[in-house]
């Protein structure tokens, strides 16, 4: 208690946001708290930016990343991530 009281207080302050994924169905919890999709996208960006080595302006880098994000979204648009197909009706009811 007395050694880590500041840390414990901080965790209690953010607890509702920290564990919000428990409000969703069990089938999709792993997908929500996993960073696999983000890491995959980051690897795509790194692999495609490496040959370019340097961008002349920050705007050109922004445009490159934006075009890569749109391409990535188009490629996986119809993909249903693990568990989401099973609970689609439940998720839609959350947003009605």
PDB file of N, CA and C in Angstrom:
ATOM      1  N   UNK A   1       0.780  -1.196   0.000  1.00  0.00           N
ATOM      2  CA  UNK A   1       0.000   0.000   0.000  1.00  0.00           C
ATOM      3  C   UNK A   1       0.826   1.266   0.000  1.00  0.00           C
ATOM      4  N   UNK A   2       1.741   1.429   0.975  1.00  0.00           N
ATOM      5  CA  UNK A   2       2.434   2.716   1.091  1.00  0.00           C
ATOM      6  C   UNK A   2       3.566   2.872   0.080  1.00  0.00           C
ATOM      7  N   UNK A   3       4.112   1.749  -0.445  1.00  0.00           N
ATOM      8  CA  UNK A   3       5.234   1.847  -1.368  1.00  0.00           C
ATOM      9  C   UNK A   3       4.824   2.332  -2.756  1.00  0.00           C
ATOM     10  N   UNK A   4       3.672   1.898  -3.217  1.00  0.00           N
ATOM     11  CA  UNK A   4       3.234   2.228  -4.576  1.00  0.00           C
ATOM     12  C   UNK A   4       1.883   2.931  -4.587  1.00  0.00           C
ATOM     13  N   UNK A   5       1.605   3.711  -3.593  1.00  0.00           N
ATOM     14  CA  UNK A   5       0.292   4.349  -3.478  1.00  0.00           C
ATOM     15  C   UNK A   5      -0.019   5.252  -4.673  1.00  0.00           C
ATOM     16  N   UNK A   6       0.986   5.954  -5.191  1.00  0.00           N
ATOM     17  CA  UNK A   6       0.773   6.839  -6.339  1.00  0.00           C
ATOM     18  C   UNK A   6       0.374   6.015  -7.571  1.00  0.00           C
ATOM     19  N   UNK A   7       1.051   4.917  -7.793  1.00  0.00           N
ATOM     20  CA  UNK A   7       0.747   4.051  -8.939  1.00  0.00           C
ATOM     21  C   UNK A   7      -0.651   3.457  -8.797  1.00  0.00           C
ATOM     22  N   UNK A   8      -0.986   3.001  -7.610  1.00  0.00           N
ATOM     23  CA  UNK A   8      -2.304   2.412  -7.358  1.00  0.00           C
ATOM     24  C   UNK A   8      -3.398   3.451  -7.589  1.00  0.00           C
ATOM     25  N   UNK A   9      -3.200   4.674  -7.122  1.00  0.00           N
ATOM     26  CA  UNK A   9      -4.188   5.744  -7.350  1.00  0.00           C
ATOM     27  C   UNK A   9      -4.344   6.017  -8.842  1.00  0.00           C
ATOM     28  N   UNK A  10      -3.226   6.060  -9.547  1.00  0.00           N
ATOM     29  CA  UNK A  10      -3.280   6.324 -10.988  1.00  0.00           C
ATOM     30  C   UNK A  10      -4.035   5.219 -11.723  1.00  0.00           C
ATOM     31  N   UNK A  11      -3.779   3.975 -11.350  1.00  0.00           N
ATOM     32  CA  UNK A  11      -4.478   2.857 -11.991  1.00  0.00           C
ATOM     33  C   UNK A  11      -5.964   2.869 -11.678  1.00  0.00           C
ATOM     34  N   UNK A  12      -6.318   3.222 -10.460  1.00  0.00           N
ATOM     35  CA  UNK A  12      -7.736   3.284 -10.106  1.00  0.00           C
ATOM     36  C   UNK A  12      -8.442   4.397 -10.872  1.00  0.00           C
ATOM     37  N   UNK A  13      -7.731   5.480 -11.169  1.00  0.00           N
ATOM     38  CA  UNK A  13      -8.322   6.577 -11.930  1.00  0.00           C
ATOM     39  C   UNK A  13      -8.642   6.165 -13.369  1.00  0.00           C
ATOM     40  N   UNK A  14      -7.798   5.331 -13.966  1.00  0.00           N
ATOM     41  CA  UNK A  14      -7.996   4.946 -15.370  1.00  0.00           C
ATOM     42  C   UNK A  14      -8.620   3.563 -15.531  1.00  0.00           C
ATOM     43  N   UNK A  15      -8.945   2.896 -14.429  1.00  0.00           N
ATOM     44  CA  UNK A  15      -9.474   1.530 -14.492  1.00  0.00           C
ATOM     45  C   UNK A  15     -10.681   1.376 -15.424  1.00  0.00           C
ATOM     46  N   UNK A  16     -11.656   2.277 -15.405  1.00  0.00           N
ATOM     47  CA  UNK A  16     -12.798   2.096 -16.310  1.00  0.00           C
ATOM     48  C   UNK A  16     -12.386   2.086 -17.792  1.00  0.00           C
ATOM     49  N   UNK A  17     -11.419   2.911 -18.151  1.00  0.00           N
ATOM     50  CA  UNK A  17     -10.959   2.950 -19.541  1.00  0.00           C
ATOM     51  C   UNK A  17      -9.988   1.819 -19.848  1.00  0.00           C
ATOM     52  N   UNK A  18      -9.230   1.402 -18.876  1.00  0.00           N
ATOM     53  CA  UNK A  18      -8.219   0.371 -19.076  1.00  0.00           C
ATOM     54  C   UNK A  18      -8.846  -0.984 -19.370  1.00  0.00           C
ATOM     55  N   UNK A  19      -9.956  -1.275 -18.758  1.00  0.00           N
ATOM     56  CA  UNK A  19     -10.584  -2.588 -18.890  1.00  0.00           C
ATOM     57  C   UNK A  19     -11.887  -2.538 -19.688  1.00  0.00           C
ATOM     58  N   UNK A  20     -12.047  -1.537 -20.526  1.00  0.00           N
ATOM     59  CA  UNK A  20     -13.289  -1.360 -21.271  1.00  0.00           C
ATOM     60  C   UNK A  20     -13.545  -2.517 -22.235  1.00  0.00           C
ATOM     61  N   UNK A  21     -12.512  -3.220 -22.685  1.00  0.00           N
ATOM     62  CA  UNK A  21     -12.730  -4.313 -23.630  1.00  0.00           C
ATOM     63  C   UNK A  21     -13.530  -5.452 -23.015  1.00  0.00           C
ATOM     64  N   UNK A  22     -13.618  -5.514 -21.694  1.00  0.00           N
ATOM     65  CA  UNK A  22     -14.439  -6.543 -21.055  1.00  0.00           C
ATOM     66  C   UNK A  22     -15.938  -6.293 -21.262  1.00  0.00           C
ATOM     67  N   UNK A  23     -16.311  -5.112 -21.730  1.00  0.00           N
ATOM     68  CA  UNK A  23     -17.713  -4.823 -22.027  1.00  0.00           C
ATOM     69  C   UNK A  23     -18.171  -5.479 -23.324  1.00  0.00           C
ATOM     70  N   UNK A  24     -17.219  -5.935 -24.138  1.00  0.00           N
ATOM     71  CA  UNK A  24     -17.534  -6.530 -25.429  1.00  0.00           C
ATOM     72  C   UNK A  24     -17.581  -8.053 -25.324  1.00  0.00           C
ATOM     73  N   UNK A  25     -18.225  -8.705 -26.304  1.00  0.00           N
ATOM     74  CA  UNK A  25     -18.326 -10.169 -26.268  1.00  0.00           C
ATOM     75  C   UNK A  25     -16.956 -10.847 -26.219  1.00  0.00           C
ATOM     76  N   UNK A  26     -16.916 -11.988 -25.570  1.00  0.00           N
ATOM     77  CA  UNK A  26     -15.667 -12.733 -25.360  1.00  0.00           C
ATOM     78  C   UNK A  26     -14.969 -13.089 -26.675  1.00  0.00           C
ATOM     79  N   UNK A  27     -15.747 -13.335 -27.728  1.00  0.00           N
ATOM     80  CA  UNK A  27     -15.177 -13.764 -29.007  1.00  0.00           C
ATOM     81  C   UNK A  27     -14.253 -12.723 -29.633  1.00  0.00           C
ATOM     82  N   UNK A  28     -14.415 -11.449 -29.287  1.00  0.00           N
ATOM     83  CA  UNK A  28     -13.607 -10.417 -29.945  1.00  0.00           C
ATOM     84  C   UNK A  28     -12.626  -9.708 -29.008  1.00  0.00           C
ATOM     85  N   UNK A  29     -12.598 -10.072 -27.770  1.00  0.00           N
ATOM     86  CA  UNK A  29     -11.722  -9.369 -26.817  1.00  0.00           C
ATOM     87  C   UNK A  29     -10.256  -9.425 -27.218  1.00  0.00           C
ATOM     88  N   UNK A  30      -9.788 -10.586 -27.648  1.00  0.00           N
ATOM     89  CA  UNK A  30      -8.377 -10.707 -28.029  1.00  0.00           C
ATOM     90  C   UNK A  30      -8.036  -9.791 -29.193  1.00  0.00           C
ATOM     91  N   UNK A  31      -8.950  -9.632 -30.125  1.00  0.00           N
ATOM     92  CA  UNK A  31      -8.713  -8.740 -31.263  1.00  0.00           C
ATOM     93  C   UNK A  31      -8.658  -7.289 -30.835  1.00  0.00           C
ATOM     94  N   UNK A  32      -9.444  -6.938 -29.830  1.00  0.00           N
ATOM     95  CA  UNK A  32      -9.491  -5.548 -29.383  1.00  0.00           C
ATOM     96  C   UNK A  32      -8.205  -5.151 -28.667  1.00  0.00           C
ATOM     97  N   UNK A  33      -7.711  -5.994 -27.756  1.00  0.00           N
ATOM     98  CA  UNK A  33      -6.535  -5.572 -26.999  1.00  0.00           C
ATOM     99  C   UNK A  33      -5.220  -5.980 -27.645  1.00  0.00           C
ATOM    100  N   UNK A  34      -5.286  -6.702 -28.749  1.00  0.00           N
ATOM    101  CA  UNK A  34      -4.073  -7.094 -29.463  1.00  0.00           C
ATOM    102  C   UNK A  34      -3.603  -5.949 -30.359  1.00  0.00           C
ATOM    103  N   UNK A  35      -2.315  -5.891 -30.592  1.00  0.00           N
ATOM    104  CA  UNK A  35      -1.763  -4.875 -31.489  1.00  0.00           C
ATOM    105  C   UNK A  35      -1.286  -5.487 -32.801  1.00  0.00           C
ATOM    106  N   UNK A  36      -1.686  -6.716 -33.095  1.00  0.00           N
ATOM    107  CA  UNK A  36      -1.200  -7.397 -34.291  1.00  0.00           C
ATOM    108  C   UNK A  36      -1.519  -6.637 -35.573  1.00  0.00           C
ATOM    109  N   UNK A  37      -2.730  -6.108 -35.693  1.00  0.00           N
ATOM    110  CA  UNK A  37      -3.102  -5.394 -36.915  1.00  0.00           C
ATOM    111  C   UNK A  37      -2.299  -4.105 -37.072  1.00  0.00           C
ATOM    112  N   UNK A  38      -2.051  -3.431 -35.978  1.00  0.00           N
ATOM    113  CA  UNK A  38      -1.263  -2.195 -36.021  1.00  0.00           C
ATOM    114  C   UNK A  38       0.183  -2.512 -36.395  1.00  0.00           C
ATOM    115  N   UNK A  39       0.738  -3.546 -35.792  1.00  0.00           N
ATOM    116  CA  UNK A  39       2.112  -3.941 -36.103  1.00  0.00           C
ATOM    117  C   UNK A  39       2.243  -4.370 -37.557  1.00  0.00           C
ATOM    118  N   UNK A  40       1.238  -5.057 -38.067  1.00  0.00           N
ATOM    119  CA  UNK A  40       1.247  -5.479 -39.468  1.00  0.00           C
ATOM    120  C   UNK A  40       1.280  -4.262 -40.389  1.00  0.00           C
ATOM    121  N   UNK A  41       0.444  -3.278 -40.104  1.00  0.00           N
ATOM    122  CA  UNK A  41       0.420  -2.067 -40.924  1.00  0.00           C
ATOM    123  C   UNK A  41       1.751  -1.320 -40.827  1.00  0.00           C
ATOM    124  N   UNK A  42       2.311  -1.222 -39.631  1.00  0.00           N
ATOM    125  CA  UNK A  42       3.608  -0.560 -39.461  1.00  0.00           C
ATOM    126  C   UNK A  42       4.689  -1.252 -40.283  1.00  0.00           C
ATOM    127  N   UNK A  43       4.660  -2.577 -40.330  1.00  0.00           N
ATOM    128  CA  UNK A  43       5.641  -3.317 -41.126  1.00  0.00           C
ATOM    129  C   UNK A  43       5.480  -3.034 -42.614  1.00  0.00           C
ATOM    130  N   UNK A  44       4.243  -2.899 -43.081  1.00  0.00           N
ATOM    131  CA  UNK A  44       4.001  -2.552 -44.481  1.00  0.00           C
ATOM    132  C   UNK A  44       4.604  -1.181 -44.785  1.00  0.00           C
ATOM    133  N   UNK A  45       4.350  -0.215 -43.916  1.00  0.00           N
ATOM    134  CA  UNK A  45       4.880   1.140 -44.119  1.00  0.00           C
ATOM    135  C   UNK A  45       6.414   1.113 -44.150  1.00  0.00           C
ATOM    136  N   UNK A  46       7.022   0.439 -43.187  1.00  0.00           N
ATOM    137  CA  UNK A  46       8.491   0.377 -43.139  1.00  0.00           C
ATOM    138  C   UNK A  46       9.061  -0.268 -44.391  1.00  0.00           C
ATOM    139  N   UNK A  47       8.445  -1.379 -44.823  1.00  0.00           N
ATOM    140  CA  UNK A  47       8.953  -2.107 -45.987  1.00  0.00           C
ATOM    141  C   UNK A  47       8.850  -1.262 -47.256  1.00  0.00           C
ATOM    142  N   UNK A  48       7.761  -0.515 -47.401  1.00  0.00           N
ATOM    143  CA  UNK A  48       7.571   0.273 -48.617  1.00  0.00           C
ATOM    144  C   UNK A  48       8.306   1.611 -48.573  1.00  0.00           C
ATOM    145  N   UNK A  49       8.586   2.128 -47.383  1.00  0.00           N
ATOM    146  CA  UNK A  49       9.288   3.413 -47.268  1.00  0.00           C
ATOM    147  C   UNK A  49      10.793   3.241 -47.339  1.00  0.00           C
ATOM    148  N   UNK A  50      11.289   2.066 -47.012  1.00  0.00           N
ATOM    149  CA  UNK A  50      12.738   1.832 -46.956  1.00  0.00           C
ATOM    150  C   UNK A  50      13.449   2.149 -48.279  1.00  0.00           C
ATOM    151  N   UNK A  51      12.922   1.705 -49.444  1.00  0.00           N
ATOM    152  CA  UNK A  51      13.623   2.037 -50.696  1.00  0.00           C
ATOM    153  C   UNK A  51      13.678   3.534 -50.987  1.00  0.00           C
ATOM    154  N   UNK A  52      12.741   4.284 -50.450  1.00  0.00           N
ATOM    155  CA  UNK A  52      12.708   5.723 -50.695  1.00  0.00           C
ATOM    156  C   UNK A  52      13.713   6.470 -49.824  1.00  0.00           C
ATOM    157  N   UNK A  53      14.078   5.882 -48.712  1.00  0.00           N
ATOM    158  CA  UNK A  53      15.101   6.381 -47.784  1.00  0.00           C
ATOM    159  C   UNK A  53      14.804   7.759 -47.196  1.00  0.00           C
ATOM    160  N   UNK A  54      14.440   8.726 -48.029  1.00  0.00           N
ATOM    161  CA  UNK A  54      14.251  10.079 -47.526  1.00  0.00           C
ATOM    162  C   UNK A  54      13.126  10.758 -48.284  1.00  0.00           C
ATOM    163  N   UNK A  55      12.283  11.461 -47.556  1.00  0.00           N
ATOM    164  CA  UNK A  55      11.200  12.203 -48.191  1.00  0.00           C
ATOM    165  C   UNK A  55      11.567  13.676 -48.185  1.00  0.00           C
ATOM    166  N   UNK A  56      11.337  14.372 -49.304  1.00  0.00           N
ATOM    167  CA  UNK A  56      11.764  15.779 -49.390  1.00  0.00           C
ATOM    168  C   UNK A  56      11.040  16.702 -48.407  1.00  0.00           C
ATOM    169  N   UNK A  57       9.773  16.430 -48.139  1.00  0.00           N
ATOM    170  CA  UNK A  57       9.023  17.267 -47.205  1.00  0.00           C
ATOM    171  C   UNK A  57       8.160  16.387 -46.305  1.00  0.00           C
ATOM    172  N   UNK A  58       7.688  16.986 -45.230  1.00  0.00           N
ATOM    173  CA  UNK A  58       6.803  16.265 -44.319  1.00  0.00           C
ATOM    174  C   UNK A  58       5.469  15.954 -45.010  1.00  0.00           C
ATOM    175  N   UNK A  59       5.032  16.846 -45.897  1.00  0.00           N
ATOM    176  CA  UNK A  59       3.782  16.628 -46.624  1.00  0.00           C
ATOM    177  C   UNK A  59       3.894  15.410 -47.545  1.00  0.00           C
ATOM    178  N   UNK A  60       5.060  15.208 -48.154  1.00  0.00           N
ATOM    179  CA  UNK A  60       5.220  14.041 -49.025  1.00  0.00           C
ATOM    180  C   UNK A  60       5.176  12.745 -48.214  1.00  0.00           C
ATOM    181  N   UNK A  61       5.736  12.775 -47.016  1.00  0.00           N
ATOM    182  CA  UNK A  61       5.661  11.613 -46.129  1.00  0.00           C
ATOM    183  C   UNK A  61       4.212  11.360 -45.707  1.00  0.00           C
ATOM    184  N   UNK A  62       3.488  12.433 -45.371  1.00  0.00           N
ATOM    185  CA  UNK A  62       2.073  12.293 -45.010  1.00  0.00           C
ATOM    186  C   UNK A  62       1.265  11.709 -46.165  1.00  0.00           C
ATOM    187  N   UNK A  63       1.519  12.189 -47.368  1.00  0.00           N
ATOM    188  CA  UNK A  63       0.796  11.695 -48.543  1.00  0.00           C
ATOM    189  C   UNK A  63       1.124  10.218 -48.789  1.00  0.00           C
ATOM    190  N   UNK A  64       2.383   9.852 -48.615  1.00  0.00           N
ATOM    191  CA  UNK A  64       2.798   8.459 -48.805  1.00  0.00           C
ATOM    192  C   UNK A  64       2.097   7.556 -47.795  1.00  0.00           C
ATOM    193  N   UNK A  65       2.119   7.931 -46.529  1.00  0.00           N
ATOM    194  CA  UNK A  65       1.489   7.110 -45.484  1.00  0.00           C
ATOM    195  C   UNK A  65      -0.023   7.050 -45.703  1.00  0.00           C
ATOM    196  N   UNK A  66      -0.620   8.158 -46.101  1.00  0.00           N
ATOM    197  CA  UNK A  66      -2.057   8.173 -46.387  1.00  0.00           C
ATOM    198  C   UNK A  66      -2.425   7.238 -47.523  1.00  0.00           C
ATOM    199  N   UNK A  67      -1.632   7.266 -48.593  1.00  0.00           N
ATOM    200  CA  UNK A  67      -1.927   6.378 -49.727  1.00  0.00           C
ATOM    201  C   UNK A  67      -1.729   4.915 -49.339  1.00  0.00           C
ATOM    202  N   UNK A  68      -0.730   4.639 -48.504  1.00  0.00           N
ATOM    203  CA  UNK A  68      -0.509   3.264 -48.046  1.00  0.00           C
ATOM    204  C   UNK A  68      -1.651   2.799 -47.142  1.00  0.00           C
ATOM    205  N   UNK A  69      -2.155   3.696 -46.292  1.00  0.00           N
ATOM    206  CA  UNK A  69      -3.281   3.348 -45.413  1.00  0.00           C
ATOM    207  C   UNK A  69      -4.529   3.058 -46.235  1.00  0.00           C
ATOM    208  N   UNK A  70      -4.793   3.872 -47.249  1.00  0.00           N
ATOM    209  CA  UNK A  70      -5.966   3.639 -48.097  1.00  0.00           C
ATOM    210  C   UNK A  70      -5.830   2.323 -48.856  1.00  0.00           C
ATOM    211  N   UNK A  71      -4.653   2.039 -49.359  1.00  0.00           N
ATOM    212  CA  UNK A  71      -4.408   0.774 -50.061  1.00  0.00           C
ATOM    213  C   UNK A  71      -4.599  -0.415 -49.129  1.00  0.00           C
ATOM    214  N   UNK A  72      -4.075  -0.297 -47.915  1.00  0.00           N
ATOM    215  CA  UNK A  72      -4.202  -1.358 -46.907  1.00  0.00           C
ATOM    216  C   UNK A  72      -5.670  -1.580 -46.560  1.00  0.00           C
ATOM    217  N   UNK A  73      -6.423  -0.493 -46.377  1.00  0.00           N
ATOM    218  CA  UNK A  73      -7.855  -0.604 -46.082  1.00  0.00           C
ATOM    219  C   UNK A  73      -8.614  -1.247 -47.233  1.00  0.00           C
ATOM    220  N   UNK A  74      -8.296  -0.868 -48.463  1.00  0.00           N
ATOM    221  CA  UNK A  74      -8.962  -1.460 -49.631  1.00  0.00           C
ATOM    222  C   UNK A  74      -8.688  -2.957 -49.720  1.00  0.00           C
ATOM    223  N   UNK A  75      -7.459  -3.337 -49.426  1.00  0.00           N
ATOM    224  CA  UNK A  75      -7.063  -4.742 -49.518  1.00  0.00           C
ATOM    225  C   UNK A  75      -7.824  -5.601 -48.514  1.00  0.00           C
ATOM    226  N   UNK A  76      -8.069  -5.065 -47.324  1.00  0.00           N
ATOM    227  CA  UNK A  76      -8.696  -5.852 -46.262  1.00  0.00           C
ATOM    228  C   UNK A  76     -10.119  -5.416 -45.947  1.00  0.00           C
ATOM    229  N   UNK A  77     -10.749  -4.666 -46.850  1.00  0.00           N
ATOM    230  CA  UNK A  77     -12.077  -4.106 -46.598  1.00  0.00           C
ATOM    231  C   UNK A  77     -13.120  -5.179 -46.290  1.00  0.00           C
ATOM    232  N   UNK A  78     -13.133  -6.262 -47.044  1.00  0.00           N
ATOM    233  CA  UNK A  78     -14.153  -7.302 -46.876  1.00  0.00           C
ATOM    234  C   UNK A  78     -13.751  -8.377 -45.879  1.00  0.00           C
ATOM    235  N   UNK A  79     -12.612  -8.249 -45.279  1.00  0.00           N
ATOM    236  CA  UNK A  79     -12.150  -9.235 -44.318  1.00  0.00           C
ATOM    237  C   UNK A  79     -12.912  -9.077 -43.004  1.00  0.00           C
ATOM    238  N   UNK A  80     -13.349 -10.194 -42.461  1.00  0.00           N
ATOM    239  CA  UNK A  80     -13.996 -10.177 -41.155  1.00  0.00           C
ATOM    240  C   UNK A  80     -12.985 -10.722 -40.154  1.00  0.00           C
ATOM    241  N   UNK A  81     -12.594  -9.897 -39.239  1.00  0.00           N
ATOM    242  CA  UNK A  81     -11.578 -10.277 -38.268  1.00  0.00           C
ATOM    243  C   UNK A  81     -12.109 -11.352 -37.337  1.00  0.00           C
ATOM    244  N   UNK A  82     -11.211 -12.156 -36.817  1.00  0.00           N
ATOM    245  CA  UNK A  82     -11.547 -13.304 -35.973  1.00  0.00           C
ATOM    246  C   UNK A  82     -12.566 -12.946 -34.883  1.00  0.00           C
ATOM    247  N   UNK A  83     -13.693 -13.663 -34.890  1.00  0.00           N
ATOM    248  CA  UNK A  83     -14.705 -13.495 -33.866  1.00  0.00           C
ATOM    249  C   UNK A  83     -15.769 -12.458 -34.182  1.00  0.00           C
ATOM    250  N   UNK A  84     -15.480 -11.487 -35.039  1.00  0.00           N
ATOM    251  CA  UNK A  84     -16.427 -10.413 -35.306  1.00  0.00           C
ATOM    252  C   UNK A  84     -17.647 -10.896 -36.082  1.00  0.00           C
ATOM    253  N   UNK A  85     -17.483 -11.893 -36.945  1.00  0.00           N
ATOM    254  CA  UNK A  85     -18.616 -12.433 -37.684  1.00  0.00           C
ATOM    255  C   UNK A  85     -19.629 -13.091 -36.770  1.00  0.00           C
ATOM    256  N   UNK A  86     -19.147 -13.693 -35.690  1.00  0.00           N
ATOM    257  CA  UNK A  86     -20.024 -14.392 -34.750  1.00  0.00           C
ATOM    258  C   UNK A  86     -20.881 -13.427 -33.925  1.00  0.00           C
ATOM    259  N   UNK A  87     -20.394 -12.235 -33.707  1.00  0.00           N
ATOM    260  CA  UNK A  87     -21.082 -11.294 -32.819  1.00  0.00           C
ATOM    261  C   UNK A  87     -21.514 -10.015 -33.533  1.00  0.00           C
ATOM    262  N   UNK A  88     -21.638 -10.078 -34.832  1.00  0.00           N
ATOM    263  CA  UNK A  88     -21.975  -8.886 -35.614  1.00  0.00           C
ATOM    264  C   UNK A  88     -23.281  -8.249 -35.161  1.00  0.00           C
ATOM    265  N   UNK A  89     -24.316  -9.055 -34.936  1.00  0.00           N
ATOM    266  CA  UNK A  89     -25.605  -8.506 -34.492  1.00  0.00           C
ATOM    267  C   UNK A  89     -25.479  -7.797 -33.145  1.00  0.00           C
ATOM    268  N   UNK A  90     -24.732  -8.390 -32.238  1.00  0.00           N
ATOM    269  CA  UNK A  90     -24.530  -7.795 -30.914  1.00  0.00           C
ATOM    270  C   UNK A  90     -23.830  -6.453 -31.049  1.00  0.00           C
ATOM    271  N   UNK A  91     -22.779  -6.404 -31.866  1.00  0.00           N
ATOM    272  CA  UNK A  91     -22.044  -5.157 -32.039  1.00  0.00           C
ATOM    273  C   UNK A  91     -22.902  -4.082 -32.687  1.00  0.00           C
ATOM    274  N   UNK A  92     -23.696  -4.468 -33.667  1.00  0.00           N
ATOM    275  CA  UNK A  92     -24.569  -3.487 -34.319  1.00  0.00           C
ATOM    276  C   UNK A  92     -25.584  -2.921 -33.340  1.00  0.00           C
ATOM    277  N   UNK A  93     -26.047  -3.742 -32.397  1.00  0.00           N
ATOM    278  CA  UNK A  93     -27.001  -3.247 -31.406  1.00  0.00           C
ATOM    279  C   UNK A  93     -26.374  -2.216 -30.469  1.00  0.00           C
ATOM    280  N   UNK A  94     -25.061  -2.286 -30.280  1.00  0.00           N
ATOM    281  CA  UNK A  94     -24.374  -1.290 -29.444  1.00  0.00           C
ATOM    282  C   UNK A  94     -24.437   0.111 -30.063  1.00  0.00           C
ATOM    283  N   UNK A  95     -24.484   0.170 -31.369  1.00  0.00           N
ATOM    284  CA  UNK A  95     -24.384   1.448 -32.070  1.00  0.00           C
ATOM    285  C   UNK A  95     -25.702   1.916 -32.669  1.00  0.00           C
ATOM    286  N   UNK A  96     -26.797   1.278 -32.348  1.00  0.00           N
ATOM    287  CA  UNK A  96     -28.114   1.706 -32.846  1.00  0.00           C
ATOM    288  C   UNK A  96     -28.643   2.860 -32.042  1.00  0.00           C
TER     289      UNK A  96
END
